[in-house]
Coordinates of C-alpha atoms and ligand atoms in Angstrom, one line a residue:
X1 CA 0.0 0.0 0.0
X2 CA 1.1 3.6 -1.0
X3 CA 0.3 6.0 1.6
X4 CA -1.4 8.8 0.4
X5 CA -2.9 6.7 -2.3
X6 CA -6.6 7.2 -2.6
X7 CA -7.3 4.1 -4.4
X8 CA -5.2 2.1 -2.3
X9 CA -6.9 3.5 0.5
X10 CA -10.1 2.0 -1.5
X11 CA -9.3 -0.8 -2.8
X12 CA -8.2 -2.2 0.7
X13 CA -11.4 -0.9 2.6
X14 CA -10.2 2.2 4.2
X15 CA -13.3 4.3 2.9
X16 CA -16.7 3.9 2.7
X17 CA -16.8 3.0 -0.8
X18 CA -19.5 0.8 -1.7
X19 CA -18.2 -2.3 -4.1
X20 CA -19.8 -4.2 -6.7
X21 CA -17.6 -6.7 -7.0
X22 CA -14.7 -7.5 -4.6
X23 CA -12.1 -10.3 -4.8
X24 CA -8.3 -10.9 -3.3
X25 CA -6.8 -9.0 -6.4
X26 CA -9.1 -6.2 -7.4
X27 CA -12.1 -4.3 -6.5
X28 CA -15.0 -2.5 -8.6
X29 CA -17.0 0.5 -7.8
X30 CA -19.1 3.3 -9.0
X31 CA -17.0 6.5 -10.5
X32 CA -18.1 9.4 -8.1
X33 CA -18.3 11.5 -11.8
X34 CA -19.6 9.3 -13.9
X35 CA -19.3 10.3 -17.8
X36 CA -22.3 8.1 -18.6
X37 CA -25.0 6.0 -17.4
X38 CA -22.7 3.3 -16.2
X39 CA -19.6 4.4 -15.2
X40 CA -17.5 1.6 -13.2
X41 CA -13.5 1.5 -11.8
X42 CA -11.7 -1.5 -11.8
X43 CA -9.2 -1.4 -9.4
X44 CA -6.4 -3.7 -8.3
X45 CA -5.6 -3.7 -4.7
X46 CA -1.9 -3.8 -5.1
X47 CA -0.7 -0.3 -6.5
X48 CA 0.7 -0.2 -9.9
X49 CA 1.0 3.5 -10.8
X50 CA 0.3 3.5 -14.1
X51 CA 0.1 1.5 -17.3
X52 CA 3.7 2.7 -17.8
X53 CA 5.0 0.6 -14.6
X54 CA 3.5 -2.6 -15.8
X55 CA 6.1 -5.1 -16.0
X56 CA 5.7 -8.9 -16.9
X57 CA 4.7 -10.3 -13.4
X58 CA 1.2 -7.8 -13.9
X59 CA 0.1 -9.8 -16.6
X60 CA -2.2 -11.7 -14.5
X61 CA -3.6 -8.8 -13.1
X62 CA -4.5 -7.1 -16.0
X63 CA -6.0 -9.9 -17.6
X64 CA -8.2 -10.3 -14.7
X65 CA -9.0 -6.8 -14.9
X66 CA -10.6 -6.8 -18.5
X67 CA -12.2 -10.5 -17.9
X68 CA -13.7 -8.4 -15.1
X69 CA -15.1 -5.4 -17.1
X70 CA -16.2 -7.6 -19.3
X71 CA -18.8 -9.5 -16.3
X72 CA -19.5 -6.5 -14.8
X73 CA -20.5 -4.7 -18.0
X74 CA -23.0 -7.8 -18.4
X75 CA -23.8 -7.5 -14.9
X76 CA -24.6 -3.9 -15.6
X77 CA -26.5 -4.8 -19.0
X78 CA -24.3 -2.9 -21.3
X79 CA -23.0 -5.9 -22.8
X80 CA -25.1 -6.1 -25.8
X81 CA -25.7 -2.0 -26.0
X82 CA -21.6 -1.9 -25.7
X83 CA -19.4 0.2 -23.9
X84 CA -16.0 1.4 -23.6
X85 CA -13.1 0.4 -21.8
X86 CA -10.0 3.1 -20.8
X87 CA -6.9 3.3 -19.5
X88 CA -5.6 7.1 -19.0
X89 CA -2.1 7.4 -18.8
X90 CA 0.1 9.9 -16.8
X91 CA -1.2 13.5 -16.5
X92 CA -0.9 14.1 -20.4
X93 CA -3.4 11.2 -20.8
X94 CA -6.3 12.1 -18.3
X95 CA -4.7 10.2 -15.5
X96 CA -5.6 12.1 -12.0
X97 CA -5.3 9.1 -10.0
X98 CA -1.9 7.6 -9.8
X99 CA -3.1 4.3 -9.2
X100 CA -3.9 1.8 -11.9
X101 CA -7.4 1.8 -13.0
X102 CA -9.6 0.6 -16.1
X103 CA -12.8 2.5 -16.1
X104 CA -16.0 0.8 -18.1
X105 CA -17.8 3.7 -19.6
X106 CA -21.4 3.0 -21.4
X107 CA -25.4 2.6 -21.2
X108 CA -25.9 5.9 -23.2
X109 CA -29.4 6.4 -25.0
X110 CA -29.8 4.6 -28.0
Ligands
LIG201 P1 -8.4 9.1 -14.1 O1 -8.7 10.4 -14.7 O2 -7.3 9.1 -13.1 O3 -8.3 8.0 -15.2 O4 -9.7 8.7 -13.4 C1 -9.9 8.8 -12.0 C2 -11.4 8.7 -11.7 O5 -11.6 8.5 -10.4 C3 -12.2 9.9 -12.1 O6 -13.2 9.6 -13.1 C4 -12.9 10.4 -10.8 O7 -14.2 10.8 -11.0 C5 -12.8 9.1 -10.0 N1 -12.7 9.4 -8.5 C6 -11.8 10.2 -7.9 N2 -12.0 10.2 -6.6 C7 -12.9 9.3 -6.3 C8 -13.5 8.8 -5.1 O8 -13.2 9.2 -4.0 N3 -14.5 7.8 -5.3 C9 -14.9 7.4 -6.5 N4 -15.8 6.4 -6.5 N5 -14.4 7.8 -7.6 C10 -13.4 8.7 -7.6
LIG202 ZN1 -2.3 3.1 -4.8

């Protein structure tokens, strides 16, 4: 855990956050913002700042992170609508959270 790290501070339970899907790797919750309809953050629990700082022994996390999306967007029932799924990277990219994240953005209007 990184201190001073928001989502680490999530992702192991230190706020009130509410999860919709919790297991010993990663976490998923509700953007506080959202940019659409649905509007989820998949989160690991170990910190990884940023896709940059991935190295070969994160491949299993990552993979579990998009296998993940991918349930919760049918969970959600975005599947079939579609949706998008995003990495920011570093400040240039969007990133405001140094902590690795993949948000799962859809269920606009057809
Ligand atoms: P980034 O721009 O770093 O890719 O995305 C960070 C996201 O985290 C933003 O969409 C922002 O709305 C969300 N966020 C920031 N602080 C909190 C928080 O305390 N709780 C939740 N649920 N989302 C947050
Ligand atoms: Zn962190």
């Amino acid at each position: 855990m990184e201190n001073d790290c928001l989502f680490c501070k999530i992702a192991n339970g230190q706020m009130d956050t509410r999860f919709l899907f919790e297991n010993e790797n990663l976490v998923v919750f509700r953007d506080i913002n959202p940019h659409a309809p649905v509007h989820l953050l998949i989160v690991p629990k170990r910190h990884i700042r940023s896709v940059n700082d991935l190295t070969e022994v994160d491949s299993a996390i990552v993979a579990e992170m998009i296998m993940t999306a991918k349930q919760m967007a049918k969970a959600e029932m975005v599947d079939q609508s579609g949706y998008k799924l995003l990495f920011n990277v570093e400040k240039g990219g969007g990133q405001v959270i140094f902590h690795l994240h993949l948000h799962l953005i859809g269920g606009w209007k057809k």
